[in-house]
Amino acid sequence: MKRESDLAVTRSPAALLPSMAMLLSLAISFGCAEAAESLDANGQLLDVSLQTRFETITKDLRCLVCQNESIADSNADLAMDLRRQVQEMLVAGKSDEAIFDFMTDRYGEFVRFSPPLEPKTLLIWGAPFIMLLLGGVIIFRVARQRSRMPLNDDPATGP
Amino acid sequence: MWKFLLPFAAFVALAVLFAFGLNPSRDIHALPSPLIGKAAPAFALTDLLDPSRVDSNGDLKGQVYVLNVWATWCVPCRQEHEALLAISQQHVVPIIGLNWKDQRERAKQWLEQLGNPYQAVAFDADGRAAINWGVYGAPETYLVDTHGRVIFKFISPMTQEVWDREFLPRIAIARREGA
């Protein structure tokens, strides 16, 4: 979804000054420079569809330093680095899948909040249904047993 | 029959679950590295002490080596430094440092003041190499075998005891297999 016309206008104010742009691209590494040009002053991707994908992806990636936060919410240094990584990969035209694969290759499945559906994770995904089924069976059996029992309206047979 | 067996089965299932889940010797924050058994991610970074030099782990091919991730802002790194120094003086394997998201001057000062256990220190200012290694905290210590595969990752400050127990046997095996 990267259009050339977009890139031509998606320059940060600093990049408009040629000398600054030179310094910037020298100071930061090659891949980073491209991403930097695709960001606005607030650090958001100028391409709205990329920014939307960025937000969805980073919400599903765990910040490993502060394990119950996503990298979208966390201010940890590592979370910032990983957000930058996601931005760069989006700008480079990588698919969501490629980005998630990149992260799980390095940090393991744990980095994702929603585990993928595969044999290993079948128990996690199946657990709610198993519980429901189990509960249903128990209720059914108890109810049937109760209905077979005589009603305790005779005080003599009461407990 | 079921009345007895079902609760018993439930009890066994829970006991097994808790034996794993509540094991006090298990660090719940330590994550298994998906890198184990895979090729060590390549890096080529400027050397901390001599910025004109490039440290690349490709140069270490065929050797068993240790990669230690550290930074001056990392308090436990200070804690493990003595142990690293002692271990480096035992000359078992080269210890390579990965200085993670740090300031060059501070890191240089740290090594000048406390001693330098590293054969070389790669300077990873923006943390890109660290991302490739799946680093999520410091200190972290990796062991790479003669085929360039990561065979072990230790998360926590290094101690002589950990070195003797976790690293030395693995180094011995890696050398035997590599020979």
Short mmCIF file of C-alpha atoms in Angstrom, two decimals:
data_model
loop_
_atom_site.label_atom_id
_atom_site.label_comp_id
_atom_site.label_asym_id
_atom_site.label_seq_id
_atom_site.Cartn_x
_atom_site.Cartn_y
_atom_site.Cartn_z
CA MET A 1 0.00 0.00 0.00
CA LYS A 2 3.02 2.30 -0.25
CA ARG A 3 2.37 4.92 -2.88
CA GLU A 4 5.16 7.03 -4.29
CA SER A 5 3.03 10.18 -4.25
CA ASP A 6 2.49 9.72 -0.52
CA LEU A 7 6.16 9.41 0.17
CA ALA A 8 6.94 12.56 -1.73
CA VAL A 9 4.79 14.66 0.58
CA THR A 10 5.31 12.68 3.77
CA ARG A 11 8.39 14.46 4.94
CA SER A 12 8.89 15.71 8.46
CA PRO A 13 9.56 19.46 8.75
CA ALA A 14 13.20 18.79 9.55
CA ALA A 15 13.65 16.75 6.41
CA LEU A 16 12.65 19.75 4.32
CA LEU A 17 15.99 21.31 5.10
CA PRO A 18 18.47 19.41 2.96
CA SER A 19 21.39 19.82 5.34
CA MET A 20 19.31 18.62 8.28
CA ALA A 21 18.12 15.67 6.25
CA MET A 22 21.71 14.78 5.48
CA LEU A 23 22.65 14.97 9.14
CA LEU A 24 19.61 12.97 10.12
CA SER A 25 20.26 10.17 7.71
CA LEU A 26 23.91 10.14 8.71
CA ALA A 27 23.14 10.12 12.39
CA ILE A 28 20.57 7.38 12.21
CA SER A 29 21.08 4.18 10.34
CA PHE A 30 19.82 3.53 6.83
CA GLY A 31 16.58 1.71 7.58
CA CYS A 32 15.70 4.14 10.31
CA ALA A 33 15.99 7.16 8.05
CA GLU A 34 13.27 5.86 5.78
CA ALA A 35 10.90 5.33 8.70
CA ALA A 36 11.74 8.74 10.14
CA GLU A 37 10.60 10.39 6.93
CA SER A 38 7.28 8.61 7.10
CA LEU A 39 6.44 9.97 10.55
CA ASP A 40 4.72 13.18 11.55
CA ALA A 41 5.81 15.48 14.36
CA ASN A 42 4.09 13.28 16.95
CA GLY A 43 5.87 10.18 15.76
CA GLN A 44 2.78 8.75 14.05
CA LEU A 45 2.91 7.17 10.65
CA LEU A 46 1.67 9.63 8.05
CA ASP A 47 0.01 6.89 6.07
CA VAL A 48 -3.28 6.45 7.95
CA SER A 49 -3.78 2.82 6.95
CA LEU A 50 -0.26 2.00 8.15
CA GLN A 51 -0.91 3.84 11.42
CA THR A 52 -4.11 1.82 11.95
CA ARG A 53 -2.23 -1.42 11.37
CA PHE A 54 0.57 -0.17 13.64
CA GLU A 55 -1.90 0.38 16.47
CA THR A 56 -3.51 -3.05 16.06
CA ILE A 57 -0.16 -4.84 15.91
CA THR A 58 1.44 -3.08 18.85
CA LYS A 59 -1.63 -3.76 21.00
CA ASP A 60 -1.12 -7.47 20.45
CA LEU A 61 2.58 -7.46 21.31
CA ARG A 62 3.54 -7.91 24.93
CA CYS A 63 6.08 -5.59 26.50
CA LEU A 64 8.46 -8.15 27.95
CA VAL A 65 9.81 -5.80 30.60
CA CYS A 66 6.39 -5.00 32.03
CA GLN A 67 4.66 -8.21 31.14
CA ASN A 68 1.04 -7.20 31.42
CA GLU A 69 1.32 -4.18 29.19
CA SER A 70 1.39 -4.12 25.43
CA ILE A 71 4.19 -2.32 23.64
CA ALA A 72 1.54 0.17 22.53
CA ASP A 73 0.92 1.20 26.15
CA SER A 74 4.36 0.88 27.63
CA ASN A 75 6.98 3.56 28.03
CA ALA A 76 9.75 1.06 28.63
CA ASP A 77 12.83 1.54 26.51
CA LEU A 78 12.44 -1.85 24.91
CA ALA A 79 8.81 -1.13 24.02
CA MET A 80 9.90 2.05 22.24
CA ASP A 81 12.53 0.11 20.31
CA LEU A 82 9.99 -2.50 19.30
CA ARG A 83 7.48 0.16 18.24
CA ARG A 84 10.18 1.66 16.05
CA GLN A 85 10.88 -1.79 14.65
CA VAL A 86 7.18 -2.28 13.79
CA GLN A 87 7.00 1.16 12.15
CA GLU A 88 10.05 0.45 10.04
CA MET A 89 8.73 -2.90 8.93
CA LEU A 90 5.36 -1.37 8.02
CA VAL A 91 7.04 1.36 6.00
CA ALA A 92 9.16 -1.31 4.32
CA GLY A 93 5.90 -2.94 3.19
CA LYS A 94 6.02 -6.01 5.45
CA SER A 95 2.76 -7.87 6.13
CA ASP A 96 1.26 -8.13 9.63
CA GLU A 97 2.13 -11.81 9.60
CA ALA A 98 5.76 -11.09 8.76
CA ILE A 99 5.96 -8.64 11.65
CA PHE A 100 4.45 -11.08 14.14
CA ASP A 101 6.77 -13.81 12.87
CA PHE A 102 9.75 -11.49 13.30
CA MET A 103 8.77 -10.91 16.93
CA THR A 104 7.97 -14.51 17.84
CA ASP A 105 11.21 -15.71 16.21
CA ARG A 106 13.08 -13.50 18.63
CA TYR A 107 10.99 -13.37 21.77
CA GLY A 108 8.88 -16.53 21.56
CA GLU A 109 5.10 -16.99 21.39
CA PHE A 110 4.82 -15.24 24.75
CA VAL A 111 5.33 -11.91 23.02
CA ARG A 112 1.84 -12.20 21.52
CA PHE A 113 -1.22 -11.56 23.65
CA SER A 114 -3.38 -13.74 21.42
CA PRO A 115 -1.68 -17.06 20.86
CA PRO A 116 -2.06 -18.50 17.35
CA LEU A 117 -4.37 -21.49 16.86
CA GLU A 118 -2.09 -24.51 16.46
CA PRO A 119 -1.77 -28.01 18.00
CA LYS A 120 0.32 -26.68 20.89
CA THR A 121 -2.22 -24.04 21.85
CA LEU A 122 -5.32 -26.15 21.26
CA LEU A 123 -5.85 -26.59 25.00
CA ILE A 124 -5.82 -22.82 25.59
CA TRP A 125 -8.36 -22.15 22.87
CA GLY A 126 -10.41 -25.23 23.64
CA ALA A 127 -10.49 -24.82 27.43
CA PRO A 128 -13.62 -22.61 27.56
CA PHE A 129 -15.57 -25.07 25.42
CA ILE A 130 -14.31 -28.05 27.42
CA MET A 131 -15.35 -26.31 30.65
CA LEU A 132 -18.76 -25.48 29.20
CA LEU A 133 -19.27 -29.06 28.07
CA LEU A 134 -18.11 -30.43 31.43
CA GLY A 135 -20.38 -28.06 33.34
CA GLY A 136 -23.28 -28.96 31.09
CA VAL A 137 -22.77 -32.69 31.65
CA ILE A 138 -22.58 -32.21 35.42
CA ILE A 139 -25.72 -30.08 35.53
CA PHE A 140 -27.56 -32.54 33.31
CA ARG A 141 -26.63 -35.50 35.50
CA VAL A 142 -27.44 -33.74 38.75
CA ALA A 143 -30.78 -32.53 37.38
CA ARG A 144 -31.69 -35.99 36.17
CA GLN A 145 -30.77 -37.54 39.50
CA ARG A 146 -32.84 -34.98 41.38
CA SER A 147 -35.85 -35.54 39.17
CA ARG A 148 -35.72 -39.26 39.93
CA MET A 149 -35.66 -38.66 43.68
CA PRO A 150 -38.98 -38.54 45.49
CA LEU A 151 -39.99 -35.07 46.59
CA ASN A 152 -39.37 -34.40 50.25
CA ASP A 153 -42.83 -33.10 51.04
CA ASP A 154 -43.43 -35.83 53.57
CA PRO A 155 -41.93 -34.52 56.83
CA ALA A 156 -41.30 -38.10 57.99
CA THR A 157 -38.79 -38.78 55.20
CA GLY A 158 -37.11 -35.36 55.46
CA PRO A 159 -33.45 -35.01 56.37
CA MET B 1 -16.91 -46.03 41.16
CA TRP B 2 -17.13 -42.68 39.30
CA LYS B 3 -17.85 -40.89 42.54
CA PHE B 4 -14.41 -41.87 43.75
CA LEU B 5 -12.46 -41.81 40.51
CA LEU B 6 -13.55 -38.41 39.24
CA PRO B 7 -12.45 -36.33 42.25
CA PHE B 8 -9.28 -38.36 42.43
CA ALA B 9 -8.47 -37.66 38.79
CA ALA B 10 -9.19 -33.99 39.36
CA PHE B 11 -6.88 -34.03 42.36
CA VAL B 12 -4.04 -35.61 40.38
CA ALA B 13 -4.51 -33.15 37.52
CA LEU B 14 -4.37 -30.18 39.92
CA ALA B 15 -1.38 -31.62 41.78
CA VAL B 16 0.57 -31.93 38.52
CA LEU B 17 -0.46 -28.43 37.46
CA PHE B 18 0.62 -26.92 40.78
CA ALA B 19 3.87 -28.88 40.85
CA PHE B 20 4.83 -27.05 37.66
CA GLY B 21 3.08 -23.78 38.26
CA LEU B 22 4.02 -23.14 41.86
CA ASN B 23 7.53 -24.56 41.79
CA PRO B 24 9.49 -21.98 43.83
CA SER B 25 12.74 -22.61 41.95
CA ARG B 26 11.10 -21.61 38.67
CA ASP B 27 11.56 -17.96 37.73
CA ILE B 28 8.18 -16.96 36.31
CA HIS B 29 9.72 -13.98 34.54
CA ALA B 30 12.41 -15.99 32.76
CA LEU B 31 11.21 -16.78 29.27
CA PRO B 32 12.60 -19.65 27.25
CA SER B 33 14.55 -18.24 24.34
CA PRO B 34 13.27 -19.34 20.93
CA LEU B 35 16.85 -18.88 19.77
CA ILE B 36 18.16 -22.01 21.46
CA GLY B 37 19.48 -24.43 18.84
CA LYS B 38 19.31 -21.80 16.12
CA ALA B 39 22.04 -19.79 14.43
CA ALA B 40 23.27 -16.88 16.50
CA PRO B 41 22.03 -13.63 14.93
CA ALA B 42 24.90 -11.92 13.15
CA PHE B 43 25.95 -8.47 14.23
CA ALA B 44 28.61 -6.05 13.07
CA LEU B 45 28.84 -3.08 15.41
CA THR B 46 31.51 -0.55 16.26
CA ASP B 47 33.79 -1.51 19.08
CA LEU B 48 33.09 0.28 22.36
CA LEU B 49 36.69 1.15 23.11
CA ASP B 50 37.88 1.70 19.54
CA PRO B 51 35.06 3.13 17.37
CA SER B 52 37.18 2.68 14.24
CA ARG B 53 37.01 -1.09 14.67
CA VAL B 54 34.04 -3.28 13.82
CA ASP B 55 33.12 -6.17 16.10
CA SER B 56 31.39 -8.93 14.21
CA ASN B 57 30.45 -12.28 15.71
CA GLY B 58 31.17 -13.81 12.29
CA ASP B 59 34.85 -13.56 13.25
CA LEU B 60 34.24 -16.02 16.08
CA LYS B 61 33.04 -18.85 13.86
CA GLY B 62 34.38 -22.22 14.96
CA GLN B 63 34.82 -21.02 18.52
CA VAL B 64 32.68 -21.49 21.58
CA TYR B 65 32.03 -18.04 23.00
CA VAL B 66 29.89 -16.20 25.49
CA LEU B 67 27.92 -13.07 24.71
CA ASN B 68 27.11 -10.96 27.74
CA VAL B 69 24.55 -8.17 27.41
CA TRP B 70 25.20 -5.29 29.79
CA ALA B 71 24.79 -1.56 30.30
CA THR B 72 25.89 1.02 32.82
CA TRP B 73 22.25 1.82 33.66
CA CYS B 74 21.70 -1.81 34.63
CA VAL B 75 22.18 -2.31 38.37
CA PRO B 76 22.42 -6.13 38.33
CA CYS B 77 25.17 -5.76 35.70
CA ARG B 78 27.26 -4.01 38.31
CA GLN B 79 26.49 -6.88 40.64
CA GLU B 80 27.74 -9.56 38.23
CA HIS B 81 30.84 -7.66 37.13
CA GLU B 82 33.17 -9.15 39.76
CA ALA B 83 32.12 -12.65 38.76
CA LEU B 84 32.64 -11.91 35.07
CA LEU B 85 36.12 -10.59 35.80
CA ALA B 86 37.00 -13.71 37.73
CA ILE B 87 35.57 -15.96 35.02
CA SER B 88 37.48 -14.11 32.29
CA GLN B 89 40.69 -14.70 34.20
CA GLN B 90 40.05 -18.42 34.05
CA HIS B 91 40.39 -18.17 30.23
CA VAL B 92 37.85 -20.83 29.35
CA VAL B 93 36.12 -19.13 26.42
CA PRO B 94 36.18 -15.60 25.02
CA ILE B 95 33.57 -13.38 26.63
CA ILE B 96 32.15 -10.85 24.18
CA GLY B 97 30.25 -7.89 25.58
CA LEU B 98 27.18 -6.37 24.00
CA ASN B 99 26.85 -2.90 25.43
CA TRP B 100 23.11 -2.28 25.12
CA LYS B 101 21.57 1.16 24.67
CA ASP B 102 24.28 2.89 26.58
CA GLN B 103 26.50 5.94 26.30
CA ARG B 104 29.95 5.25 24.99
CA GLU B 105 31.81 7.47 27.47
CA ARG B 106 29.99 6.07 30.47
CA ALA B 107 30.54 2.51 29.36
CA LYS B 108 34.24 3.16 28.76
CA GLN B 109 34.54 4.69 32.21
CA TRP B 110 32.81 1.70 33.77
CA LEU B 111 35.35 -0.68 32.24
CA GLU B 112 38.27 1.55 33.21
CA GLN B 113 37.13 1.73 36.80
CA LEU B 114 35.91 -1.82 37.34
CA GLY B 115 38.13 -3.76 34.96
CA ASN B 116 37.37 -5.26 31.58
CA PRO B 117 36.38 -8.94 31.43
CA TYR B 118 35.57 -8.77 27.71
CA GLN B 119 37.69 -9.77 24.75
CA ALA B 120 35.71 -7.20 22.77
CA VAL B 121 32.65 -5.08 23.46
CA ALA B 122 30.23 -4.37 20.63
CA PHE B 123 28.47 -1.03 21.04
CA ASP B 124 24.75 -1.43 20.35
CA ALA B 125 23.55 2.12 20.91
CA ASP B 126 20.12 1.80 19.32
CA GLY B 127 19.40 -1.76 20.48
CA ARG B 128 18.92 -3.28 17.02
CA ALA B 129 21.34 -6.16 17.55
CA ALA B 130 19.72 -6.78 20.93
CA ILE B 131 16.28 -7.11 19.29
CA ASN B 132 17.70 -9.75 16.96
CA TRP B 133 18.97 -11.67 19.96
CA GLY B 134 15.63 -11.37 21.74
CA VAL B 135 17.17 -9.41 24.59
CA TYR B 136 14.51 -8.08 26.94
CA GLY B 137 16.54 -7.21 29.98
CA ALA B 138 20.07 -7.00 31.21
CA PRO B 139 22.14 -8.80 32.14
CA GLU B 140 21.62 -11.70 29.78
CA THR B 141 24.33 -14.18 28.91
CA TYR B 142 24.32 -16.39 25.82
CA LEU B 143 26.49 -19.37 24.99
CA VAL B 144 27.29 -20.05 21.32
CA ASP B 145 28.81 -23.30 20.08
CA THR B 146 31.43 -24.00 17.39
CA HIS B 147 28.73 -24.19 14.70
CA GLY B 148 27.59 -20.70 15.59
CA ARG B 149 24.40 -21.92 17.27
CA VAL B 150 23.01 -20.46 20.48
CA ILE B 151 22.94 -23.32 22.94
CA PHE B 152 22.08 -21.59 26.21
CA LYS B 153 20.70 -18.35 27.55
CA PHE B 154 21.01 -17.27 31.13
CA ILE B 155 18.89 -14.40 32.43
CA SER B 156 20.14 -12.94 35.74
CA PRO B 157 23.46 -11.79 37.10
CA MET B 158 26.26 -14.25 36.42
CA THR B 159 27.94 -15.88 39.38
CA GLN B 160 30.84 -18.29 39.61
CA GLU B 161 28.41 -20.92 40.82
CA VAL B 162 26.11 -20.47 37.80
CA TRP B 163 29.14 -20.52 35.54
CA ASP B 164 30.40 -23.80 36.99
CA ARG B 165 26.98 -25.44 37.03
CA GLU B 166 25.34 -24.21 33.80
CA PHE B 167 28.11 -23.07 31.50
CA LEU B 168 31.16 -25.27 32.02
CA PRO B 169 29.39 -28.59 31.27
CA ARG B 170 27.78 -27.14 28.15
CA ILE B 171 31.09 -25.71 26.97
CA ALA B 172 32.72 -29.11 27.42
CA ILE B 173 29.98 -30.81 25.39
CA ALA B 174 30.09 -28.13 22.69
CA ARG B 175 33.86 -28.57 22.35
CA ARG B 176 33.61 -32.34 22.18
CA GLU B 177 30.94 -32.12 19.48
CA GLY B 178 32.80 -29.41 17.62
CA ALA B 179 36.10 -31.28 17.56
#
